[in-house]
XYZ file of C-alpha atoms in Angstrom:
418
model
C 89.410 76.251 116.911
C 89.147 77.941 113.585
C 90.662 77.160 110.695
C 91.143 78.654 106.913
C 90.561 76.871 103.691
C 91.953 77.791 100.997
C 91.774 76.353 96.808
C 94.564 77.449 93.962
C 93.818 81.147 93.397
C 95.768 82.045 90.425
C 96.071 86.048 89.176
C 95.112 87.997 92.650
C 93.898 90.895 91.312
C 93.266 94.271 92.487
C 94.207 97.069 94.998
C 94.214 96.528 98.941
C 94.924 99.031 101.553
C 97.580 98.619 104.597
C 96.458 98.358 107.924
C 98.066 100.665 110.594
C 101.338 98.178 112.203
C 101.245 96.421 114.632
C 104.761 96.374 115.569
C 104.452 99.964 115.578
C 100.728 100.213 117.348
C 101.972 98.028 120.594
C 104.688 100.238 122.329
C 102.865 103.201 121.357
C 99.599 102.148 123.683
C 102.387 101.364 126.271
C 103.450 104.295 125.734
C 100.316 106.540 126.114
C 100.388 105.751 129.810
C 102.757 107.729 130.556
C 100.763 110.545 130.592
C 97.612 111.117 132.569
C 96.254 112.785 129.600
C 94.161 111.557 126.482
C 96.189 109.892 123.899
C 94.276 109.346 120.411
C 95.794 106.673 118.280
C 95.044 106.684 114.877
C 94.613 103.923 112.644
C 94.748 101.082 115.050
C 94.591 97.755 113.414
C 91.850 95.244 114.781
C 94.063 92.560 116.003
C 93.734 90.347 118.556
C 97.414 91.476 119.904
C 95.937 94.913 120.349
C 92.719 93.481 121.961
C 95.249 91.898 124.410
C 97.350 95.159 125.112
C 93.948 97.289 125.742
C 92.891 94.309 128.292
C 96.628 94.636 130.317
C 95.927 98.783 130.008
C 92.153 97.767 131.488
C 93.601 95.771 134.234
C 95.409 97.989 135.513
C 92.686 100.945 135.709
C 93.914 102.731 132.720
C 90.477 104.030 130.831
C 90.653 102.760 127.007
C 87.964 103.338 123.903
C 88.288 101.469 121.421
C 86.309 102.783 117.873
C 86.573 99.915 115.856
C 84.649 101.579 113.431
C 86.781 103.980 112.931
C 90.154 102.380 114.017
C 90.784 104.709 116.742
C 92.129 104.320 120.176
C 91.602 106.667 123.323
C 93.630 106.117 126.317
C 93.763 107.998 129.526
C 95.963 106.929 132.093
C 94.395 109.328 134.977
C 94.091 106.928 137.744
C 96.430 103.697 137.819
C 95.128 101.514 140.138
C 97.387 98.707 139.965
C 101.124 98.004 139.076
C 100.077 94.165 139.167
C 99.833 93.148 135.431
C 100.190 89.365 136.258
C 97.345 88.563 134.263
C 98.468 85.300 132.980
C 95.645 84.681 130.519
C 96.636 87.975 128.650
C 99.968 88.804 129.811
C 101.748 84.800 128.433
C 100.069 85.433 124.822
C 101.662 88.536 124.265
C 105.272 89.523 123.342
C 104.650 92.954 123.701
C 103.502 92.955 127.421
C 107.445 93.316 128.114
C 107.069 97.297 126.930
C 104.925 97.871 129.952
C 108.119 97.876 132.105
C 109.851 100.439 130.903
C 106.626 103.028 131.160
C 105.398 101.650 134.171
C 108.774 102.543 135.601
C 108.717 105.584 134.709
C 105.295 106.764 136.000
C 104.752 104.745 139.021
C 108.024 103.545 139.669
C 107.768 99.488 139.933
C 105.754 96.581 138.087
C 105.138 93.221 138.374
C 104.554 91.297 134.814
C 104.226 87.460 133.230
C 107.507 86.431 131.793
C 106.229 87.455 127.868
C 104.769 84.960 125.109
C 104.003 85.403 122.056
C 104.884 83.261 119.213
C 107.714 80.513 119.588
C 110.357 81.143 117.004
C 113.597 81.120 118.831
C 115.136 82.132 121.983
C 114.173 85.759 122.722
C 115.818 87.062 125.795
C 114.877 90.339 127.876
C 118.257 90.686 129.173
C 118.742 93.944 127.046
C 115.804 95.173 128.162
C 117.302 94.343 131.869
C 120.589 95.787 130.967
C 119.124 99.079 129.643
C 116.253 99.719 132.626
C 119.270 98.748 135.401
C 121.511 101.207 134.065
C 118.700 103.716 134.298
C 118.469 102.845 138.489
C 115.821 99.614 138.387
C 116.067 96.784 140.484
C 114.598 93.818 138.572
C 114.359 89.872 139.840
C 112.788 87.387 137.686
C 111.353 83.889 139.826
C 108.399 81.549 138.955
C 107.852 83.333 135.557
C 108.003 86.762 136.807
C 109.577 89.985 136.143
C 109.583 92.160 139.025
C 110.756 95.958 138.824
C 111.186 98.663 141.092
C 112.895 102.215 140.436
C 112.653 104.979 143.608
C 114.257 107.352 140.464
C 115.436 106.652 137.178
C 118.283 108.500 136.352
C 119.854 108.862 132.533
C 122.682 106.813 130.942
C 125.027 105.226 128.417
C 123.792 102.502 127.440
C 125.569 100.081 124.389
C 123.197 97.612 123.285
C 125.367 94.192 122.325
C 122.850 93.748 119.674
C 119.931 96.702 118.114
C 117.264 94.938 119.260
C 114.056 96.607 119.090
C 112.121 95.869 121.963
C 114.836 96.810 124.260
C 115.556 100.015 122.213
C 111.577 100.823 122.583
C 111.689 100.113 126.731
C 114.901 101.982 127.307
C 113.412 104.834 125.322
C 110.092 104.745 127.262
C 112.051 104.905 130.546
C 114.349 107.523 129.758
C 112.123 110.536 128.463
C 110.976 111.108 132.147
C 114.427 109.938 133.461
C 116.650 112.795 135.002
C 119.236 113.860 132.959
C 121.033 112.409 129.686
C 120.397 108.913 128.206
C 122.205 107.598 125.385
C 121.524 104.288 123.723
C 124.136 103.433 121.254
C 124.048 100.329 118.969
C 120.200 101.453 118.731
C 117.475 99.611 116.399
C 116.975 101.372 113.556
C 113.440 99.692 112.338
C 111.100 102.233 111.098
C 108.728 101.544 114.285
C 111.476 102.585 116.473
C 111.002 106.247 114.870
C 106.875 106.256 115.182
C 107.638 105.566 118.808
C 110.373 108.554 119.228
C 107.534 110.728 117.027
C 104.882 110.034 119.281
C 106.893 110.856 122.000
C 108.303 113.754 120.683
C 104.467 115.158 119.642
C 104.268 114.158 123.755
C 106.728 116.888 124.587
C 109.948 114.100 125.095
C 113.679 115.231 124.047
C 114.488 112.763 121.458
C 117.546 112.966 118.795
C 118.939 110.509 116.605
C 116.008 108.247 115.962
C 116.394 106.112 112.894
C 119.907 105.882 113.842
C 121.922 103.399 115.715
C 122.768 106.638 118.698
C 119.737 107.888 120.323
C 119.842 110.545 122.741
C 117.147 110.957 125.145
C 116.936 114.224 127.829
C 114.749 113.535 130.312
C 111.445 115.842 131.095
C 109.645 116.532 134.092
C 105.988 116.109 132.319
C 104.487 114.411 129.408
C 101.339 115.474 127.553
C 98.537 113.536 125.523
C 98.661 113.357 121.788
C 97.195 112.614 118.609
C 99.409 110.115 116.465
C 98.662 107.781 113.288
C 100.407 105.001 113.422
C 102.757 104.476 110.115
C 101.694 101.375 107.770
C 102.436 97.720 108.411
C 105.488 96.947 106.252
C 105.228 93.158 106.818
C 100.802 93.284 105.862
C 102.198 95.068 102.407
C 105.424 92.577 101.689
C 102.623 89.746 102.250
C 100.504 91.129 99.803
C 103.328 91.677 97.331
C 104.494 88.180 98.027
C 100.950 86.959 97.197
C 100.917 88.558 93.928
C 104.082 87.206 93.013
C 103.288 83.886 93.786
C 100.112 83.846 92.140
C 101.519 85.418 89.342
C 98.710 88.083 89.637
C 98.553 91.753 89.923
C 97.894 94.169 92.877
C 97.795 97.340 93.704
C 99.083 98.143 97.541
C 97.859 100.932 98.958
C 99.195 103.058 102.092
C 102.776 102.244 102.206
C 106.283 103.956 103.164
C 108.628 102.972 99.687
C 111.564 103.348 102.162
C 110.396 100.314 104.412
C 109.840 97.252 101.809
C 112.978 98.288 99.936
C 114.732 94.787 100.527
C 111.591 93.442 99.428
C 110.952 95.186 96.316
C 114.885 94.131 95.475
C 114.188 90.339 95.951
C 110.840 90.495 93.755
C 112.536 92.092 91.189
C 115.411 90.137 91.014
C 113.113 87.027 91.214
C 111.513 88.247 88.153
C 108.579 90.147 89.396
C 107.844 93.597 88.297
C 107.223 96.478 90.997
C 106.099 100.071 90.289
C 106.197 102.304 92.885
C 104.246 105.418 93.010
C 104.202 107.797 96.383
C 101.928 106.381 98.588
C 101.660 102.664 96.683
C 103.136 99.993 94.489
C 101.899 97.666 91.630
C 103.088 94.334 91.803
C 102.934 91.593 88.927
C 104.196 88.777 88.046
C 103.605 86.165 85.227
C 104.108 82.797 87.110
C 107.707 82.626 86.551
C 109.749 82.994 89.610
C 113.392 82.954 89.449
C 115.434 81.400 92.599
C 117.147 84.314 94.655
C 119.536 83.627 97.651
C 118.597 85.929 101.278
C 119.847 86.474 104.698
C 117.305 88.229 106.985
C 119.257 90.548 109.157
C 117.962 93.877 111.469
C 116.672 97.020 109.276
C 116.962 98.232 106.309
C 118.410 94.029 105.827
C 116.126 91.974 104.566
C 113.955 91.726 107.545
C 113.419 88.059 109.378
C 109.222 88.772 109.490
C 109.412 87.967 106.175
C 111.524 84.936 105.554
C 108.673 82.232 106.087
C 106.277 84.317 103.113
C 109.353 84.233 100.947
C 110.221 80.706 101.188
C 106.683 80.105 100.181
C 107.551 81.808 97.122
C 110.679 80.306 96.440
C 109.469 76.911 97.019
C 108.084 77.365 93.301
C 111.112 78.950 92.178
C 113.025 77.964 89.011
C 116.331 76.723 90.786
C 117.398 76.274 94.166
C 117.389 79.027 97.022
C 119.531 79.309 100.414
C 117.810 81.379 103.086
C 120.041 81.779 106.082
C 118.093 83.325 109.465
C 120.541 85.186 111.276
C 118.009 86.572 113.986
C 116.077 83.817 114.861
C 117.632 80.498 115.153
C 114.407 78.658 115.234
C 112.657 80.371 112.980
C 112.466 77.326 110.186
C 109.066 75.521 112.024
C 106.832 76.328 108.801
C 109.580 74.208 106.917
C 108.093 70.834 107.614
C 104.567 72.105 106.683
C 105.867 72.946 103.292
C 107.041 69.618 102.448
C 103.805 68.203 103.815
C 102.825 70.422 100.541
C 105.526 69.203 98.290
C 108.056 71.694 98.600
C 111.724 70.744 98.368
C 113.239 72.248 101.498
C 116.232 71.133 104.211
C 117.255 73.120 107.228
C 121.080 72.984 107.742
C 121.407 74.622 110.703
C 120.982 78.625 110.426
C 120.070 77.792 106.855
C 117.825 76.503 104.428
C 118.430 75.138 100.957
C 115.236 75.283 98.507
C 115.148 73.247 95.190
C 112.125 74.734 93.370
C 109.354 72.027 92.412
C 106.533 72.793 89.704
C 103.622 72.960 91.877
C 102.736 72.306 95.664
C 99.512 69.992 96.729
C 97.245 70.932 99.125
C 97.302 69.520 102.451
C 96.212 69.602 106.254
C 99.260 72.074 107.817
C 99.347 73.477 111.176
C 100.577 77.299 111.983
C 103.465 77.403 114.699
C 103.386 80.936 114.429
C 102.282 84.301 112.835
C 104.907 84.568 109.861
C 104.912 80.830 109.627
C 101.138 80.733 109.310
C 101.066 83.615 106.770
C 103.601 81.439 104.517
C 101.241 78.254 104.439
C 98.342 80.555 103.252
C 100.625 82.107 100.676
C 101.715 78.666 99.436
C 98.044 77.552 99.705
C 96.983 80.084 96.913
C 99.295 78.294 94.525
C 98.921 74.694 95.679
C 96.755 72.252 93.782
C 93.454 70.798 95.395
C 92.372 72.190 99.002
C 94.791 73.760 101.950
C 93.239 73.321 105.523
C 95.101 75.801 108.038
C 94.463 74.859 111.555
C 96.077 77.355 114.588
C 94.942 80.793 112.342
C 95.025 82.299 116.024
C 98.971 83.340 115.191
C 97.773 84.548 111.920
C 95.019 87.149 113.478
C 97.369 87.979 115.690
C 99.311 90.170 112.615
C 97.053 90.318 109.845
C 93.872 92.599 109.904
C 90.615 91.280 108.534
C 92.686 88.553 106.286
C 89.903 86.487 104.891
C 88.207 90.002 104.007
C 91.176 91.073 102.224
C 92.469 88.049 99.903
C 88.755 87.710 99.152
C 88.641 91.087 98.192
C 91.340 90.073 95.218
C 89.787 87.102 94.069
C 91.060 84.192 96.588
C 89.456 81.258 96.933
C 89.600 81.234 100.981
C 87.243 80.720 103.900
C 87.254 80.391 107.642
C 85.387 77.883 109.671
């Protein structure tokens, strides 16, 4: 299993470039299949979550290219063979293979799918996603870690979400734009990958209004058509790298990034003491080693968003003062705590919350990853720590981050993988 190594790397310096998202990238290549037409996705990031999507699309007949070289994607969903995606070596390591429903139901009018994995940070039900597809006329059962589906016609509705969540927003959405009739989803997320969905759809000839708002109303069309789409940047890749300047008190240059979606990360660098310029398409970050202790509460878009409350508590584990972060979304999203401390930081989980007394300097030391943001958090914290940080489980980590090692070497860290 491999692992990254990582010495202090003090003053990152430099300019990196944004990978396409993968938050956004994943119900898009759902997505594609619901046309039997090509579908060219554009700046697809090389992730092993998006090798796993492409090998649930393969399964299944769907034909899919993947340029590497060029980060592009063809799919053509001409001839499904299968509605049987109960892969269980793909389907259980992937959140996302829960967005297959809602297409699937749409264009062949059942599925069968693994109960979805991913990384363990909390309960994550699929009942909205139940809720949503039900009201559009599915039948769905769930036994021995299965989700079953069938739909004879999917017919538009109101549908009131009990809380935005995303993934259910993206499957309702999938299943409605070929669903007869009016669909309305109110209490809809708002998260900017929730509008590069509804904009690939809508470049696919869909009816979509009120994206990017919490009412989205879907009519449903008799035909979708293929598309070319580049997907938006990864909002949580660029916060990282801003974090990592900020805790190395360095200075970076981020390239290929939407101001609008790291606003409530720019705020909490700046009011931590760290200096941000932004400039159209990028923003300079620096810092000069002195990080003031900010309170946050991660909470659904534009809130401060719960991807990145692990790489921030890295930062404010060096913090002059103490910190409270309070997860609202997640309530088990504090597993990275423990690895901290292994590394010297002063940090206790009260329940939803956890209080951070800043400490000089963090030591290296052998930490585990439980997860992707957790993972990304021990590397941050290991280009600040004294002596060498081994990272074992960087499997979560690859599953968000694009050619990592590449990149932090790129700016001067002191990392390897072995």
């Amino acid at each position: 299993m491999n692992k990254l190594e990582i010495m202090k790397s003090s003053k990152l310096r430099g300019n990196v470039k944004i990978s396409g998202s993968k938050n956004a990238v994943l119900p898009i290549i759902a997505a594609s299949i619901l046309t039997n037409e090509h579908c060219f996705i554009e700046d697809v990031p090389d992730l092993t979550d998006v090798k796993n999507m492409k090998d649930i699309l393969v399964n299944i007949g769907v034909e899919v290219d993947w340029d590497k070289k060029n980060k592009l994607l063809d799919v053509r969903a001409d001839d499904i063979k299968s509605t049987d995606m109960t892969c269980e070596d793909i389907g259980q390591k992937i959140r996302a293979s829960v967005l297959m429903l809602g297409p699937m139901l749409s264009r062949k009018g059942k599925t069968k799918i693994c109960m979805p994995g991913g990384c363990v940070i909390g309960n994550r039900p699929i009942d909205l996603h139940i809720k949503g597809l039900t009201a559009l006329g599915a039948h769905i059962s769930m036994e021995h870690g299965y989700i079953e589906a069938i739909a004879k016609k999917l017919i538009g509705a109101k549908i009131y979400l009990d809380f935005p969540s995303v993934g259910a927003t993206e499957n309702i959405m999938m299943a409605a734009v070929m669903a007869e009739g009016k669909t309305t989803i109110e209490n809809a997320a708002i998260e900017p990958e929730i509008v590069d969905l509804a904009n690939f759809l809508l470049k696919m000839g869909a009816d979509i209004k009120g994206a990017g708002t919490d009412t989205i109303i879907i009519e449903g069309v008799s035909k979708l058509h293929g598309v070319r789409h580049e997907i938006i940047p990864d909002r949580m890749e660029a916060s990282t790298f801003m974090i990592a300047a900020a805790i190395t008190g360095g200075d970076l240059t981020i390239e290929n990034i939407i101001l609008d979606h790291v606003n409530p990360i720019i705020a909490k660098l700046e009011e931590s003491n760290v200096t941000v310029e932004a400039n159209d398409d990028r923003i300079r970050v620096k810092s000069n080693g002195i990080i003031k202790a900010v309170d946050i509460t991660t909470l659904p878009f534009p809130g401060f968003p719960t991807d990145m409350q692990a790489p921030f508590m890295a930062l404010m584990s060096i913090a002059e003062g103490t910190s409270v972060i309070v997860e609202t979304i997640f309530e088990n999203r504090f597993m990275h705590v423990g690895e901290l401390i292994k590394m010297g930081a002063n940090a206790k989980v009260e329940g939803r919350s956890c209080v951070i007394v800043g400490v000089n300097e963090l030591m290296g030391a052998n930490v585990y990853a439980s997860d992707l943001r957790g993972g990304i958090a021990l590397l941050l914290a290991g280009l600040c720590a004294e002596g060498k940080t081994v990272i074992n489980d960087i499997k979560y980590i690859e599953r968000g981050y694009e050619d990592v090692v590449e990149k932090f070497l790129s700016i001067g860290a002191n990392i390897k993988k072995y």
